[in-house]
Tab-separated table of C-alpha atoms in Angstrom:
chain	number	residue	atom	x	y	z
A	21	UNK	CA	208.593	67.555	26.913
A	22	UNK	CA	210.739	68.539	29.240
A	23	UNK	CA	213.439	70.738	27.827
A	24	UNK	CA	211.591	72.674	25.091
A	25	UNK	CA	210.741	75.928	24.557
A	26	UNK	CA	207.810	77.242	22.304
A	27	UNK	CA	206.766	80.990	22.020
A	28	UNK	CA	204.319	82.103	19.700
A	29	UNK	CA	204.479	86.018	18.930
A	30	UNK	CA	200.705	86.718	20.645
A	31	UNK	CA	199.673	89.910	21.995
A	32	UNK	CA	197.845	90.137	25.092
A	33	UNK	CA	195.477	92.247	26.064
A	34	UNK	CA	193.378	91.949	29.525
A	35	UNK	CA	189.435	92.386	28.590
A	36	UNK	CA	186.713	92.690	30.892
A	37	UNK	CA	185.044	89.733	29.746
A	38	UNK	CA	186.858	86.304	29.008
A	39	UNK	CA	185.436	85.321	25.884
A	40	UNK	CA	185.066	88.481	24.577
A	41	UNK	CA	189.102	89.327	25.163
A	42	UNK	CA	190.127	85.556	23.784
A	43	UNK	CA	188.467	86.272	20.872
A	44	UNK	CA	189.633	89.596	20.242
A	45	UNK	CA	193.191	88.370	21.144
A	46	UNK	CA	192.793	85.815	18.726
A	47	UNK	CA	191.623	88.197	15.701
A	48	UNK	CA	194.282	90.597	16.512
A	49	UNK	CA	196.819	88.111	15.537
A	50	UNK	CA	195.641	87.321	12.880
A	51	UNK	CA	195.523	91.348	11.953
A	52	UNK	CA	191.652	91.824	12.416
A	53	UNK	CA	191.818	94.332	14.916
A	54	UNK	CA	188.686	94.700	16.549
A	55	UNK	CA	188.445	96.002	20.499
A	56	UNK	CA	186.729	94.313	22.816
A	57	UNK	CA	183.284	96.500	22.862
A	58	UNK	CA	183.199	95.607	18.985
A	59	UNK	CA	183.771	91.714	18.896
A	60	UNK	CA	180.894	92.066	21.566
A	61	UNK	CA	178.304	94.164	19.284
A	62	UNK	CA	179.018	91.364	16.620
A	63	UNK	CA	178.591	88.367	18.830
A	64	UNK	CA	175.654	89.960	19.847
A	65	UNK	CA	177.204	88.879	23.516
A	66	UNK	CA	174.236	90.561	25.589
A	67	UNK	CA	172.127	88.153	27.129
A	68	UNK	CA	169.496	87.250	30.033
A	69	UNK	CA	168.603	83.643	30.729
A	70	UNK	CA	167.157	82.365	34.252
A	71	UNK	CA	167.500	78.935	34.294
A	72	UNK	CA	166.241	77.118	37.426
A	73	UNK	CA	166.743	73.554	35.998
A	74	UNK	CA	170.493	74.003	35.729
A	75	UNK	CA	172.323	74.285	39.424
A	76	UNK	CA	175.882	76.027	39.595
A	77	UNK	CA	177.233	76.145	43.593
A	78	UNK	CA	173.265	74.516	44.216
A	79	UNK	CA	171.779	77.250	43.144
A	80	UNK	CA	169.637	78.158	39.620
A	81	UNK	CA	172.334	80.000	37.288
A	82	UNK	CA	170.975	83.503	36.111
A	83	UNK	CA	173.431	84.312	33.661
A	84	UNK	CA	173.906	87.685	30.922
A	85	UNK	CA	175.737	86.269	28.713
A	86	UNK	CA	175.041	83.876	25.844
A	87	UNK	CA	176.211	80.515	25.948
A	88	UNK	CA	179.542	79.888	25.851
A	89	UNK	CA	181.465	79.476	22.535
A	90	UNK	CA	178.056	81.770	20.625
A	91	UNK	CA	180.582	84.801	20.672
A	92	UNK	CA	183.567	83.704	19.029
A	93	UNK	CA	181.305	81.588	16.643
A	94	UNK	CA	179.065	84.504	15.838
A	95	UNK	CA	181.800	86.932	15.078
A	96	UNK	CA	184.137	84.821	12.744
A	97	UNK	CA	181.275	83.481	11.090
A	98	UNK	CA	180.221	86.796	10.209
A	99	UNK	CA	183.454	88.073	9.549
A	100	UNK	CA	183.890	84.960	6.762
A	101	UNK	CA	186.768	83.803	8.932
A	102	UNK	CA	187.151	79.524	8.803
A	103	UNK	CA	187.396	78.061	12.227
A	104	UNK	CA	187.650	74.732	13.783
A	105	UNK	CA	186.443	73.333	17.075
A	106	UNK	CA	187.233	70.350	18.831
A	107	UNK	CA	185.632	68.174	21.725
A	108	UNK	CA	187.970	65.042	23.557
A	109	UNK	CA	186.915	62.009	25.464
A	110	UNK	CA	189.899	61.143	26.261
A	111	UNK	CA	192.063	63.898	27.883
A	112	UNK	CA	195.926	62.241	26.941
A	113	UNK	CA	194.017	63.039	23.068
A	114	UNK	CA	193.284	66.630	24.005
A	115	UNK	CA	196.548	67.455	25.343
A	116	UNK	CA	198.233	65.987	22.147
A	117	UNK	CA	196.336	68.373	19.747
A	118	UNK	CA	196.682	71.192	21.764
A	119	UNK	CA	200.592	70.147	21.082
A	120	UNK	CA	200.550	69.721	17.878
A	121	UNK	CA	198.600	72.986	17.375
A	122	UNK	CA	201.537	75.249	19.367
A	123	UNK	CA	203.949	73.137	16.943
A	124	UNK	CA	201.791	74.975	14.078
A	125	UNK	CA	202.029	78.247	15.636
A	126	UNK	CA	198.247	78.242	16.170
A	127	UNK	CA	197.502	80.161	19.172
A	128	UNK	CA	194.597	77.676	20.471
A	129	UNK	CA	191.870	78.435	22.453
A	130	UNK	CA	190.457	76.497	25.258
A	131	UNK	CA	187.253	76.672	27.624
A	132	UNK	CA	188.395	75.628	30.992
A	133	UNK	CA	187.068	75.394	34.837
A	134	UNK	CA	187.688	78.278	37.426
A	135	UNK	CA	188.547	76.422	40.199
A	136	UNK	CA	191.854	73.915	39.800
A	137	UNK	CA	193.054	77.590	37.859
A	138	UNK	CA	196.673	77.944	39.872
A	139	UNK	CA	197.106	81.444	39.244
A	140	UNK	CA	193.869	82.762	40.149
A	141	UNK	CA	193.679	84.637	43.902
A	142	UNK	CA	191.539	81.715	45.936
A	143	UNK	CA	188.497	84.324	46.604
A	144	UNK	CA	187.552	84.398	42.924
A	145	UNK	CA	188.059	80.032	42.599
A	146	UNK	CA	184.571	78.974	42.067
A	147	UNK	CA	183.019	75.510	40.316
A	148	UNK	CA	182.610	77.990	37.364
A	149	UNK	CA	183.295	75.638	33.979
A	150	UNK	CA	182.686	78.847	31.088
A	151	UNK	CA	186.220	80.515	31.282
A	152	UNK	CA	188.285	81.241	28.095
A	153	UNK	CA	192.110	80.933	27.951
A	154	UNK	CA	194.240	81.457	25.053
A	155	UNK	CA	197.245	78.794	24.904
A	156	UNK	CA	200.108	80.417	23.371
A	157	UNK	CA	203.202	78.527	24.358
A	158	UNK	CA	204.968	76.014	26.078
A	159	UNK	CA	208.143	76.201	28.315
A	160	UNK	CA	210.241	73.787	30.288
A	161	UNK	CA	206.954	71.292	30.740
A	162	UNK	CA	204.416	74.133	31.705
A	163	UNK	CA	202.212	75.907	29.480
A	164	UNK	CA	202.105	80.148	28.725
A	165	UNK	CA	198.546	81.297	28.858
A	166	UNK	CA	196.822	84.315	27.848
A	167	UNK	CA	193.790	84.720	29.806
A	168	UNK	CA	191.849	88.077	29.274
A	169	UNK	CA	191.137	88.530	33.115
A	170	UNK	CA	195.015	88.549	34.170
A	171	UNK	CA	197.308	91.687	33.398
A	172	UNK	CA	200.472	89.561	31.855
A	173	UNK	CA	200.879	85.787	30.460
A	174	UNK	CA	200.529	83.524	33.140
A	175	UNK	CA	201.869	79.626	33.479
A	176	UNK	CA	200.394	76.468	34.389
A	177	UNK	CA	201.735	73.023	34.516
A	178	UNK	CA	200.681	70.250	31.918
A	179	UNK	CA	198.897	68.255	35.067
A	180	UNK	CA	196.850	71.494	36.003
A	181	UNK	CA	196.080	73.063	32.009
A	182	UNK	CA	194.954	68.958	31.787
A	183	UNK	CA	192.627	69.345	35.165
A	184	UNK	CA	190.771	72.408	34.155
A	185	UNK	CA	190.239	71.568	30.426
A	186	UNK	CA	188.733	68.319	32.249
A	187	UNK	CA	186.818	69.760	35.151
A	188	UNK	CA	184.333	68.585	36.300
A	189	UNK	CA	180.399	69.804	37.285
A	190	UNK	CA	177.891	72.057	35.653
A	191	UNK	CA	178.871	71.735	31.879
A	192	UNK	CA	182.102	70.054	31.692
A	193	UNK	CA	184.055	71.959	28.865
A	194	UNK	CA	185.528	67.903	27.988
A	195	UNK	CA	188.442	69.858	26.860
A	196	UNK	CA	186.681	72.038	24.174
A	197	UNK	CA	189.202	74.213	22.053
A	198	UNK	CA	188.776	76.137	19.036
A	199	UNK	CA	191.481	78.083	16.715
A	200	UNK	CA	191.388	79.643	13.380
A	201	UNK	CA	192.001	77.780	10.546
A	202	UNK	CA	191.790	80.623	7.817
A	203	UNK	CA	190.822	84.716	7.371
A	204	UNK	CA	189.239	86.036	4.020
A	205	UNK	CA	191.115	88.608	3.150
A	206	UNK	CA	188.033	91.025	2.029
A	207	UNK	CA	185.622	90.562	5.117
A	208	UNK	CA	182.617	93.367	5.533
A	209	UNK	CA	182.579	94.921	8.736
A	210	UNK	CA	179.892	97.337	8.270
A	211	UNK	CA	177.843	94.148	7.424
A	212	UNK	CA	178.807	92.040	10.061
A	213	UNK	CA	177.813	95.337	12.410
A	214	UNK	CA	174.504	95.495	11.107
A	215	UNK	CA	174.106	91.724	11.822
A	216	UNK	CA	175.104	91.557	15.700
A	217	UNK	CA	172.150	94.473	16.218
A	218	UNK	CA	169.873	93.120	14.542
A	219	UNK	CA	170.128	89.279	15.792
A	220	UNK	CA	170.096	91.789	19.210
A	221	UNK	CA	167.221	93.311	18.659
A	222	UNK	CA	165.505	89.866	17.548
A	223	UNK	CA	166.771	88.238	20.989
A	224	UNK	CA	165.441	91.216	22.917
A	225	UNK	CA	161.630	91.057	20.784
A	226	UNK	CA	161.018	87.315	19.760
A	227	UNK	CA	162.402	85.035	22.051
A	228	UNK	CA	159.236	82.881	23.352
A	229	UNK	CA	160.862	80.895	26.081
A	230	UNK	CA	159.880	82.296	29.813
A	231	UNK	CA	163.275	81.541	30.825
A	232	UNK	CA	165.275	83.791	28.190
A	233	UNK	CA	166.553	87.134	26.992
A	234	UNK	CA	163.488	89.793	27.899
A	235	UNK	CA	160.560	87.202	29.130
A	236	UNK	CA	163.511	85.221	31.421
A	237	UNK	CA	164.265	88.326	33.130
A	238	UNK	CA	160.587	89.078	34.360
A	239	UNK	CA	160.063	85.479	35.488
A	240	UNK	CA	163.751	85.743	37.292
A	241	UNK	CA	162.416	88.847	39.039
A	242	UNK	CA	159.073	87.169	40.098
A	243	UNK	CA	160.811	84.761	41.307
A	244	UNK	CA	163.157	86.827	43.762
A	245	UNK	CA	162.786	86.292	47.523
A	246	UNK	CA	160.208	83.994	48.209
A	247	UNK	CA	158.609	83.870	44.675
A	248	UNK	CA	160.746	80.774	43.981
A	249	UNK	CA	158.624	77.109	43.735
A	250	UNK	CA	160.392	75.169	45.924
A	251	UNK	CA	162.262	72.968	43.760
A	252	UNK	CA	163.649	76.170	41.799
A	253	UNK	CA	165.471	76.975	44.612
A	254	UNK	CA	168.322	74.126	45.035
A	255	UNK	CA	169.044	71.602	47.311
A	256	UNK	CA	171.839	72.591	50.499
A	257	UNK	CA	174.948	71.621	48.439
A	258	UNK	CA	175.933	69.064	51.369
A	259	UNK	CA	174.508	65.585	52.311
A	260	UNK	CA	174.472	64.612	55.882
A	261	UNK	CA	175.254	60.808	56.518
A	262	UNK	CA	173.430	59.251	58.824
B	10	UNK	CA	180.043	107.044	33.993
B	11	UNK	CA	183.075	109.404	34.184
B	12	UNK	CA	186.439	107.856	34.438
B	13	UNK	CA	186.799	109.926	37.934
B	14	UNK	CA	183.777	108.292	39.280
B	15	UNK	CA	184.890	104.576	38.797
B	16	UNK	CA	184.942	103.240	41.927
B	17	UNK	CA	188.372	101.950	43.509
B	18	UNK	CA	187.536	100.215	46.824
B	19	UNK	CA	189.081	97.692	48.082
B	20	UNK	CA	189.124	93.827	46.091
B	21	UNK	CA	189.553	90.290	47.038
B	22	UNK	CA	192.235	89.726	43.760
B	23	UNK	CA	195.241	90.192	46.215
B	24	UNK	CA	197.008	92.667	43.531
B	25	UNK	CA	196.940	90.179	41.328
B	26	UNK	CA	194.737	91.387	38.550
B	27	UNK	CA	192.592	94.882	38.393
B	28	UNK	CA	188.814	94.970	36.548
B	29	UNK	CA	188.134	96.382	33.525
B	30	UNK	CA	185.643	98.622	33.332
B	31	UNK	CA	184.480	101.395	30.716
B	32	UNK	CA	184.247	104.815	31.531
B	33	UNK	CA	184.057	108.472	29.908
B	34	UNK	CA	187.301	110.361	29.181
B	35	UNK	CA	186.835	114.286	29.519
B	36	UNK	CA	186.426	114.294	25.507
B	37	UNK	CA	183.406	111.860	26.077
B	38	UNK	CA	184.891	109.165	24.518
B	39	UNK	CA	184.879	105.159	26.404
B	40	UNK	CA	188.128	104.259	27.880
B	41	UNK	CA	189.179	101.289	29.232
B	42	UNK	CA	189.719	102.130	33.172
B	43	UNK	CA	190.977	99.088	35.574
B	44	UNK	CA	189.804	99.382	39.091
B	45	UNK	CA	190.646	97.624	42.500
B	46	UNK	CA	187.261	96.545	43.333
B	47	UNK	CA	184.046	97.624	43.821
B	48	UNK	CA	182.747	97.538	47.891
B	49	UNK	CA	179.334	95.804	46.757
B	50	UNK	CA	180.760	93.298	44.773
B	51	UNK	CA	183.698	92.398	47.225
B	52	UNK	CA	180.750	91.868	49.986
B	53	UNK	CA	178.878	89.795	47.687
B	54	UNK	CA	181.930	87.757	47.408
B	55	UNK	CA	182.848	87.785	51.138
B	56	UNK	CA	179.018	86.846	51.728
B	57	UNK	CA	179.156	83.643	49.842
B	58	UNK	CA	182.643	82.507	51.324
B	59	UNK	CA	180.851	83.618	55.058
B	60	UNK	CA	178.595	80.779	54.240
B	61	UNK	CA	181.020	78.374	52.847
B	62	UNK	CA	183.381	78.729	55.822
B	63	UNK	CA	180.206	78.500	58.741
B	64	UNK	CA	179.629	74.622	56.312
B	65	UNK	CA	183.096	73.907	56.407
B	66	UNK	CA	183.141	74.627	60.184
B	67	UNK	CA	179.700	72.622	60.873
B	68	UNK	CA	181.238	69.125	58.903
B	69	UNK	CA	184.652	69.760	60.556
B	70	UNK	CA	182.935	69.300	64.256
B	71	UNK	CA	180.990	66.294	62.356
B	72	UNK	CA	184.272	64.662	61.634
B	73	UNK	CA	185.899	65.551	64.533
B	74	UNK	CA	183.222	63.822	66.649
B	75	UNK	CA	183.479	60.931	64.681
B	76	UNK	CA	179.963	61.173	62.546
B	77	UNK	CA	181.455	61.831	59.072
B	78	UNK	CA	184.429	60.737	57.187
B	79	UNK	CA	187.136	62.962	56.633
B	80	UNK	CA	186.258	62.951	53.283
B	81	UNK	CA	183.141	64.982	53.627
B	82	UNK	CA	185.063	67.325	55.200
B	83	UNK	CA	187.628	67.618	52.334
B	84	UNK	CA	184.645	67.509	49.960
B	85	UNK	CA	182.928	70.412	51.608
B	86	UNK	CA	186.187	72.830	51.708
B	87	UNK	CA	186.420	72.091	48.038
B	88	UNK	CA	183.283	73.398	47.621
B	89	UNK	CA	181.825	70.070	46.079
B	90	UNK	CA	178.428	68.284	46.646
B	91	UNK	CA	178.803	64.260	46.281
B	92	UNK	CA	177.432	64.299	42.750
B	93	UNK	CA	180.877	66.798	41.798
B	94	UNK	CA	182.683	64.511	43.998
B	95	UNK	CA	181.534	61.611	42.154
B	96	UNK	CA	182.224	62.632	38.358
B	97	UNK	CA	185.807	63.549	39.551
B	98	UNK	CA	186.870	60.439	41.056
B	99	UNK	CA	184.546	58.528	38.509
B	100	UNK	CA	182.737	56.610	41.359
B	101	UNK	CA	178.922	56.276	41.140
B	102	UNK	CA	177.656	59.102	43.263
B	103	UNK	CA	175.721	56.304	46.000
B	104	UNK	CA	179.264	54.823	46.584
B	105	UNK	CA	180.887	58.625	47.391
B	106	UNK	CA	178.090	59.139	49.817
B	107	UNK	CA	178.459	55.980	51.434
B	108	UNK	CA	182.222	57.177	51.522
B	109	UNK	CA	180.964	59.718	53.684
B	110	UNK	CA	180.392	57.864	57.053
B	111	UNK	CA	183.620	56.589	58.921
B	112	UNK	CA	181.997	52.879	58.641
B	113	UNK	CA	182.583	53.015	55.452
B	114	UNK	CA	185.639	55.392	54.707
B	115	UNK	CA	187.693	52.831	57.246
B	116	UNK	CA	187.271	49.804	54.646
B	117	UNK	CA	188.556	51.611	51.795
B	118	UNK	CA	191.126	50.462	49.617
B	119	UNK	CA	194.354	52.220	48.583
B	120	UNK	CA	193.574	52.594	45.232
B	121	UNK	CA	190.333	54.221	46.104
B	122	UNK	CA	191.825	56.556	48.498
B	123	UNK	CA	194.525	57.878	46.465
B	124	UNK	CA	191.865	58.849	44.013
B	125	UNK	CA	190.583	60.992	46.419
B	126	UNK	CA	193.618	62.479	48.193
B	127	UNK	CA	194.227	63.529	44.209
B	128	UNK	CA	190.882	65.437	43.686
B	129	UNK	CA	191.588	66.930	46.800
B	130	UNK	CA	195.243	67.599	46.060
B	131	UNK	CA	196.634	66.507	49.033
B	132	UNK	CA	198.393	62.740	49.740
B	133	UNK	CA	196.581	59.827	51.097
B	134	UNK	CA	197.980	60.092	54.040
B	135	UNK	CA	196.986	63.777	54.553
B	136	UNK	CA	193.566	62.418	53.866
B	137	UNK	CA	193.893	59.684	56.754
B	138	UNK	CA	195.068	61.612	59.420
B	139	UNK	CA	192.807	63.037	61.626
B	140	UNK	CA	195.535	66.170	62.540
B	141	UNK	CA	195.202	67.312	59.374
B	142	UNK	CA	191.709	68.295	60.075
B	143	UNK	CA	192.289	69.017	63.696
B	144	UNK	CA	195.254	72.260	62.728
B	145	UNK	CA	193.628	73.138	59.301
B	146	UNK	CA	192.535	76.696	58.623
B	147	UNK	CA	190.092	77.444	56.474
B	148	UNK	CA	191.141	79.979	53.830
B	149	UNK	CA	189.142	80.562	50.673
B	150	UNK	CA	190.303	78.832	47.868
């Protein structure tokens, strides 16, 4: 652990949006190149949900993006490419597969927590558990990361990468990773295209629930200022002992 | 948007990293522009820390008087609630709240202690002494 070196030959690219730029890191190596605007047409990665019954920083997370994870699954499944995702329990497990995967030369993807992040300026550290990093390496005990926000490859220790594959909160990402496994080498792209608009265009038409895509966003702006029932609007995040 | 007109105020990502945004070349074709920040978002930002630090201020005169635990006070610079608190120390959230008052933070064990001078990433003895409250400064992060 200590004296070892691992590199795998990964180009990064900064993206505006996390998942997005993991995912289109992670196709470029495997020579799919698709920009970032494109793996975000197929994913169908536009989004509205409101969802009062779900408290990040105490109050109700209005979010634009799909879940996370839907992006990367949509486009690889629709560009035939194999995949595989794993979920730990136990985090001494999680940190050994992400091992053995670097041993493989799998660049590995992992959804991690904002705020135990060491390299991230402090104003932007938030209880935030939906970030993607790209693992690409290993050096001297700490670990070479490509994450989409940052300009260059950043490191962070084994006890910190551990932390924020583990944090804690709003969703705990319980150390979720995913890689691919396997490309076809004939995929349609023209097809694949057609299918992010249209699952669009479905999200933005049928979607019944009054808390998602184009019905969640009227109820979310009823419910600005003092439209909000009272227990939509989140407890103070403290609790005074008496 | 042009790529002329993409605003490059000031951010809060000390130089570290600039956003991406997409923007019109003079051909009319999207380009990927980074920018500094943009002065509505950085307020937004500054807004929310506003209200962190004037909590973090109101628990540090709680502990400092002697009403709360040091804990809490550690907890609320952390930006946790006792429930977040709880699932990263794995203690039942009732028992981290009890934690809370000084009756009860002066009984704890070691073991217990340490697991909380870890979450907070400080030692146990940090998390002790009272000094360590008295001469911190609250920056974000």
């Amino acid at each position: 652990m200590s004296q070892d070196k691992l590199l795998i030959d990964f180009q990064h690219k900064p993206a505006a949006h996390c998942e997005n730029g993991a995912t289109s890191n992670l196709l470029n190596h495997y020579n799919i190149r698709l920009s970032e605007p494109m793996v975000f047409g197929i994913g169908s990665g536009l989004f509205f949900s409101y969802m009062p019954f779900l408290k990040l920083n105490g109050i109700p997370v209005v979010s634009f993006r799909p879940w996370p994870g839907t992006i990367f699954n949509r486009n690889t499944r629709r560009l035939g490419i194999e995949i595989q995702r794993y979920k730990f329990r136990d985090r001494k497990e999680a940190m050994k597969m992400l091992d053995e995967n670097l041993a493989k030369g799998i660049p590995t993807g992992c959804l991690v927590g904002v705020y135990h992040l060491t390299y991230f300026p402090p104003a932007y550290r938030f209880h935030f558990n939906a970030h993607n990093i790209v693992v690409i390496g290993r050096e001297n005990g700490e670990y070479l990361v490509s994450d989409p926000i940052m300009p260059g490859i950043e490191r962070i220790s084994y006890h910190d990468l551990e932390r924020v594959r583990f944090a804690q909160g709003t969703q705990p990402p319980k150390g979720r990773m995913y890689f691919i496994k396997g490309i076809s080498e004939t995929f349609d792209l023209k097809n694949a295209i057609v299918e992010g608009i249209k699952r669009f265009a479905k999200i933005c038409s049928r979607f019944r629930s009054p808390f998602l895509a184009l019905k969640g966003s009227v109820t979310w702006q009823s419910k600005c200022g003092n439209g909000q029932r009272n227990w939509e609007k989140g407890k103070p995040r403290y609790i005074w002992a008496r | 948007m042009k790529k002329k007109e993409v605003p490059q105020d000031e951010g809060l990502s000390d130089g570290l990293f600039e956003d991406i945004c997409y923007a019109l070349d003079d051909d009319g074709h999207y380009v990927v522009v980074p920018t500094t920040g943009f002065q509505p978002k950085t307020d937004a930002l500054l807004q929310a820390w506003d209200v962190i630090h004037e909590k973090v201020e109101a628990v540090r005169q709680q502990v400092l008087a002697g009403n709360l635990s040091p804990i809490a006070y550690f907890m609320e610079k952390n930006i946790m609630d006792a429930r977040l608190l709880a699932d990263y120390t794995e203690l039942p959230k009732w028992k981290v709240r009890r934690h809370l008052k000084p009756k009860y933070f002066n009984r704890l064990d070691n073991s217990i202690l340490d697991r909380y001078a870890d979450t907070f990433g400080i030692s146990r003895e940090q998390l002790m002494d009272i000094r360590t409250i008295q001469e911190d400064k609250h920056e974000p992060g």
